[in-house]
PDB file of C-alpha atoms in Angstrom:
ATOM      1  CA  UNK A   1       5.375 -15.076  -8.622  1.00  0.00           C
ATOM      2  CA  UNK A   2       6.437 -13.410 -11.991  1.00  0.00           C
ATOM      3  CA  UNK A   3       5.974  -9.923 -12.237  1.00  0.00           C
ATOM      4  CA  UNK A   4       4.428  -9.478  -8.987  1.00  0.00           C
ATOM      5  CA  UNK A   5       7.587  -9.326  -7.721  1.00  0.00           C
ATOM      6  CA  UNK A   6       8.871  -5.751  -8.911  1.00  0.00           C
ATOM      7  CA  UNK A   7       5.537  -3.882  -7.596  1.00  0.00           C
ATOM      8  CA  UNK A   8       6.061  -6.366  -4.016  1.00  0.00           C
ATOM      9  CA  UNK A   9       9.877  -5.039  -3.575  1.00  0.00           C
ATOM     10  CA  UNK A  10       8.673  -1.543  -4.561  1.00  0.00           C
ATOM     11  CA  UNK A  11       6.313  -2.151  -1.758  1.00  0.00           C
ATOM     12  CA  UNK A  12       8.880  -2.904   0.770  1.00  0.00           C
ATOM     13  CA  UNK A  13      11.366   0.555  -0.261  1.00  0.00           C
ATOM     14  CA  UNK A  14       7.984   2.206   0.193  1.00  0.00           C
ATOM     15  CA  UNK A  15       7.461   0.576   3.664  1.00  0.00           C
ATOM     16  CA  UNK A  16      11.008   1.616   4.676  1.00  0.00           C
ATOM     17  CA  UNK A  17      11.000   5.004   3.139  1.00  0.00           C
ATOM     18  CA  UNK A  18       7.447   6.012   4.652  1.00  0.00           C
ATOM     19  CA  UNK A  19       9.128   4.940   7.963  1.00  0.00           C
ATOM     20  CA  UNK A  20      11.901   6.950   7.770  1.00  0.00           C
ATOM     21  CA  UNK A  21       9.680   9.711   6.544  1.00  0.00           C
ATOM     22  CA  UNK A  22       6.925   9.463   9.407  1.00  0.00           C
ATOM     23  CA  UNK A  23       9.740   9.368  12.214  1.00  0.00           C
ATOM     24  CA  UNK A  24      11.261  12.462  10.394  1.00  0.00           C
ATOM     25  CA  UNK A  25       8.224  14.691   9.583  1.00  0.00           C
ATOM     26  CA  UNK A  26       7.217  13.749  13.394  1.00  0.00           C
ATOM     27  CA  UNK A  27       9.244  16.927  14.891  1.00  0.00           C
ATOM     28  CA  UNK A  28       7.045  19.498  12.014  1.00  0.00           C
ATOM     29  CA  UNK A  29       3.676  17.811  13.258  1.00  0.00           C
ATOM     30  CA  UNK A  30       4.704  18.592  16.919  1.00  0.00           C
ATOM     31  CA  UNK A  31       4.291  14.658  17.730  1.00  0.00           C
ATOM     32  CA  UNK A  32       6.058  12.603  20.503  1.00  0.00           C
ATOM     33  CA  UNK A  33       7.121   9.572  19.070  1.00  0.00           C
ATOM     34  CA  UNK A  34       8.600   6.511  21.396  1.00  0.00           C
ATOM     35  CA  UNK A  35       9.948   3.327  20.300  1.00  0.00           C
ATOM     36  CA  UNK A  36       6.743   1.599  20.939  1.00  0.00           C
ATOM     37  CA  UNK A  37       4.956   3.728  18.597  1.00  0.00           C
ATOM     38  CA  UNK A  38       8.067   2.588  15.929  1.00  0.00           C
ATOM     39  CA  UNK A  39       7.493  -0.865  17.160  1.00  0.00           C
ATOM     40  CA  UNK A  40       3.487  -1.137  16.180  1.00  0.00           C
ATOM     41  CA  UNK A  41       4.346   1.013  12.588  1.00  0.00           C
ATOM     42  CA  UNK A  42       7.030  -1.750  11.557  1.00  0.00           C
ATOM     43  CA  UNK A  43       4.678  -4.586  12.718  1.00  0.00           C
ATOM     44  CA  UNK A  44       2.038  -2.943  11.079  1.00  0.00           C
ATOM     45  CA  UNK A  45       3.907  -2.743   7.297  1.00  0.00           C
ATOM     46  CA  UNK A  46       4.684  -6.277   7.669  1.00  0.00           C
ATOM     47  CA  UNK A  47       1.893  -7.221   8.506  1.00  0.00           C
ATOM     48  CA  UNK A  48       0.551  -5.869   5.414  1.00  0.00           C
ATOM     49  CA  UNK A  49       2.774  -7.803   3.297  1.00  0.00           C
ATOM     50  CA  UNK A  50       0.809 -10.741   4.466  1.00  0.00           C
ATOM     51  CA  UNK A  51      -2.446  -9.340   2.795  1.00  0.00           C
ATOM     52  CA  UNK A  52      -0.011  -9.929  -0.675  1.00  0.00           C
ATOM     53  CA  UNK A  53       0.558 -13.623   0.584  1.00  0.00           C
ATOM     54  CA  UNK A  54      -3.461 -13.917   0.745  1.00  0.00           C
ATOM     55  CA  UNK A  55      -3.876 -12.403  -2.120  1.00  0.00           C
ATOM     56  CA  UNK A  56      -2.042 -14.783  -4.063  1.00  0.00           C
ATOM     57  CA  UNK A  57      -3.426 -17.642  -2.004  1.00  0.00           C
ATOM     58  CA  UNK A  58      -7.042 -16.514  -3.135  1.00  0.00           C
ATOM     59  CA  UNK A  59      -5.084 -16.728  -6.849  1.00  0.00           C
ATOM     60  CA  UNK A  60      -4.263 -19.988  -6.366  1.00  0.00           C
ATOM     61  CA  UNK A  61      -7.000 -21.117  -4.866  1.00  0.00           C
ATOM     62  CA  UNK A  62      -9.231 -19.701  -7.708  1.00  0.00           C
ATOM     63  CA  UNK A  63      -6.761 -21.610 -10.636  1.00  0.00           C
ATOM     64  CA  UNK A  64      -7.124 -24.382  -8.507  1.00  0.00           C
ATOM     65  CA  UNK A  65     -10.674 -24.573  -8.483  1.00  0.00           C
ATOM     66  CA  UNK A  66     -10.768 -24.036 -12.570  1.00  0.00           C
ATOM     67  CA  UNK A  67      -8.671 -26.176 -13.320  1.00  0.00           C
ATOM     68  CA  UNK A  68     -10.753 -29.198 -10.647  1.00  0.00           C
ATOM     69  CA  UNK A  69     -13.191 -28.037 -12.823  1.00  0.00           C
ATOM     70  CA  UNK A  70     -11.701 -28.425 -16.081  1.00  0.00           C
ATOM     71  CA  UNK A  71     -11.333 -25.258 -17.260  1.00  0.00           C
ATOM     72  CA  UNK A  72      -8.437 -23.033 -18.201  1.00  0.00           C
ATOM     73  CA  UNK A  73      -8.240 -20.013 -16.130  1.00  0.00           C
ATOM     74  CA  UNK A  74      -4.998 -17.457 -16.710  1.00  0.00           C
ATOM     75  CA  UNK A  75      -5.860 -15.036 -14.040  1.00  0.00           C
ATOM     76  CA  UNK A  76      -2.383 -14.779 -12.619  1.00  0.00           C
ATOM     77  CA  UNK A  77      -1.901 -13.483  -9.624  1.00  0.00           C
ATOM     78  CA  UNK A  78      -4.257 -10.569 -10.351  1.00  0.00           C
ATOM     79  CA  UNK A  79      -5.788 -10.477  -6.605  1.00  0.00           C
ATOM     80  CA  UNK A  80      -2.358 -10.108  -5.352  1.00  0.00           C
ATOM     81  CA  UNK A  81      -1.443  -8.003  -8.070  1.00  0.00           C
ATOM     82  CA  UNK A  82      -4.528  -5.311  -7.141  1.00  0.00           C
ATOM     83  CA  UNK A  83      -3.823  -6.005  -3.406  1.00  0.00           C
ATOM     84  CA  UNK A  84       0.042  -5.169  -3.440  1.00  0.00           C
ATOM     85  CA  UNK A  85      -0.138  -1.975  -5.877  1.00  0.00           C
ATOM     86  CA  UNK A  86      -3.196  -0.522  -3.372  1.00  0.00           C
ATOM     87  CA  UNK A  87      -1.007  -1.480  -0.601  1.00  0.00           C
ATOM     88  CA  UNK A  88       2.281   0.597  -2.404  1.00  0.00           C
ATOM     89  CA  UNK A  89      -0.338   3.345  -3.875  1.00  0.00           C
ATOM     90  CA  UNK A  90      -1.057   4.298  -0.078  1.00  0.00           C
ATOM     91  CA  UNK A  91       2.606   3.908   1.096  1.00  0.00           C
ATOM     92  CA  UNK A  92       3.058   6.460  -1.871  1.00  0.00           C
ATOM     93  CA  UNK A  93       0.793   8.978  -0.397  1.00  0.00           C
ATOM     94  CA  UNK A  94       1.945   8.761   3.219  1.00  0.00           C
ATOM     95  CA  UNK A  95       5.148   9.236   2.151  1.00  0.00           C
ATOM     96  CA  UNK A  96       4.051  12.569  -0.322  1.00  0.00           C
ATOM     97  CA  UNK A  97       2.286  13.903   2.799  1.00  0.00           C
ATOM     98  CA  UNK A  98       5.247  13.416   5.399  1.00  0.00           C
ATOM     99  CA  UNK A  99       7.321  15.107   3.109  1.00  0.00           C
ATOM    100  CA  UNK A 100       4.602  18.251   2.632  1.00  0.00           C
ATOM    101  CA  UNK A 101       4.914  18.030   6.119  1.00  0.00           C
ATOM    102  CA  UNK A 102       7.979  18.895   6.456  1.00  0.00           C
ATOM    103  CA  UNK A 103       7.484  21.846   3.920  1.00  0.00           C
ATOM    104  CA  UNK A 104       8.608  20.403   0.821  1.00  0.00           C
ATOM    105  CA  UNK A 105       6.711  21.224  -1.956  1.00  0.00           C
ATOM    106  CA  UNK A 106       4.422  18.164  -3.420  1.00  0.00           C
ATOM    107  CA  UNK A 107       1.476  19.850  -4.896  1.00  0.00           C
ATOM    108  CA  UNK A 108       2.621  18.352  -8.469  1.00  0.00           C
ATOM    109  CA  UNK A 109       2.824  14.798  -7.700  1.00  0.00           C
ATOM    110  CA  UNK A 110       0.049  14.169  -4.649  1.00  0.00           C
ATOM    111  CA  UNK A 111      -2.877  14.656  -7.326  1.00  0.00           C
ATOM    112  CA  UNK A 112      -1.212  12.040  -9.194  1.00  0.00           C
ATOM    113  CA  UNK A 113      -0.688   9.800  -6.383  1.00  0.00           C
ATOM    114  CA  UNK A 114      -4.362  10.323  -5.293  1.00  0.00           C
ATOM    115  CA  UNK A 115      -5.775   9.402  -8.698  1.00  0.00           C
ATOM    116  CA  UNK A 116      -4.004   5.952  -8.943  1.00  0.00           C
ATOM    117  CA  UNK A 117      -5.678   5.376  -5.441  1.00  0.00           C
ATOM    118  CA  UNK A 118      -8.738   6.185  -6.378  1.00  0.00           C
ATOM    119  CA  UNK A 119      -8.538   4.327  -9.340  1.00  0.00           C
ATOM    120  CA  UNK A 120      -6.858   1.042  -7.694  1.00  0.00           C
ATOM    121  CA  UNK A 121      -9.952   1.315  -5.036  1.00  0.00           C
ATOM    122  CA  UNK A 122     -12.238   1.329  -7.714  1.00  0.00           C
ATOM    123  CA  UNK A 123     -11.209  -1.949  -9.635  1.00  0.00           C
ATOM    124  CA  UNK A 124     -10.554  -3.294  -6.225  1.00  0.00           C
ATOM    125  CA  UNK A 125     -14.407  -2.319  -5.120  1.00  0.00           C
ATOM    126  CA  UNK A 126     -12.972  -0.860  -2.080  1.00  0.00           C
ATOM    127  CA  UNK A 127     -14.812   1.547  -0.251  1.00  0.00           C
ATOM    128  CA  UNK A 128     -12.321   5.033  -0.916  1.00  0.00           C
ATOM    129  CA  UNK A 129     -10.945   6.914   2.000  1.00  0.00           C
ATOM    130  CA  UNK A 130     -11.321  10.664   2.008  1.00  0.00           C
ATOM    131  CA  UNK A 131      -8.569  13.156   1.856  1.00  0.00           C
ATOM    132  CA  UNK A 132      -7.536  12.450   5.827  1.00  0.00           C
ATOM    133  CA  UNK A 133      -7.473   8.794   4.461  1.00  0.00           C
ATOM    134  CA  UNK A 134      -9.973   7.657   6.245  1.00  0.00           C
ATOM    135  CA  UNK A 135     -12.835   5.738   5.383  1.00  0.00           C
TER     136      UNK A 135
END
């Protein structure tokens, strides 16, 4: 998988750090959290690392297809590439708001953040959430 690797295991720290973040920042939002609730969020992040594993199935697949074809494609893994940084962009952001959340100051980096998003959305063609991040 080359150098999808480095932004896939940044992915995962970012899975386990917004984790630890969301349980912590739980107490400042004045939410109840149970182990259920834990449950669904770690299910949840793995989960997503299967939308990487797609991704670089529709790679393959694509290669594949060129190269039936006869031609030389040297995409990559560019679909898992944009999949996995939008996935990690987003883990960034939770993990920027938990911690605002708990009244650390983030107002220099969260703009940032946001930007990458928007811009990762926008090669992606994905329809961009608002500020609640929803769509």
């Amino acid at each position: 998988m080359g150098w999808l690797v480095v932004p896939f295991v940044m992915l995962v720290v970012c899975n386990i750090l917004d984790y630890a973040t969301g349980i912590t920042a739980a107490p400042y939002r004045e939410e109840v959290r149970n182990s259920y609730d834990g449950l669904r969020g770690i299910v949840k992040k793995v989960m997503s690392w299967l939308l990487v594993v797609v991704g670089v199935m529709a790679d393959v697949l694509i290669v594949y297809l060129a190269q039936t074809m006869g031609m030389e494609f040297g995409l990559g893994f560019a679909v898992g590439s944009v999949v996995c940084v939008w996935l990690l962009v987003n883990e960034m952001v939770s993990i920027i708001e938990n911690l605002a959340d708990m009244g650390i100051k983030v107002q220099f980096i969260l703009p940032l953040i946001k930007w990458v998003r928007r811009k990762t959305e926008k090669v992606a063609n994905v329809e961009p959430k608002d500020e609640s991040g929803e769509k």
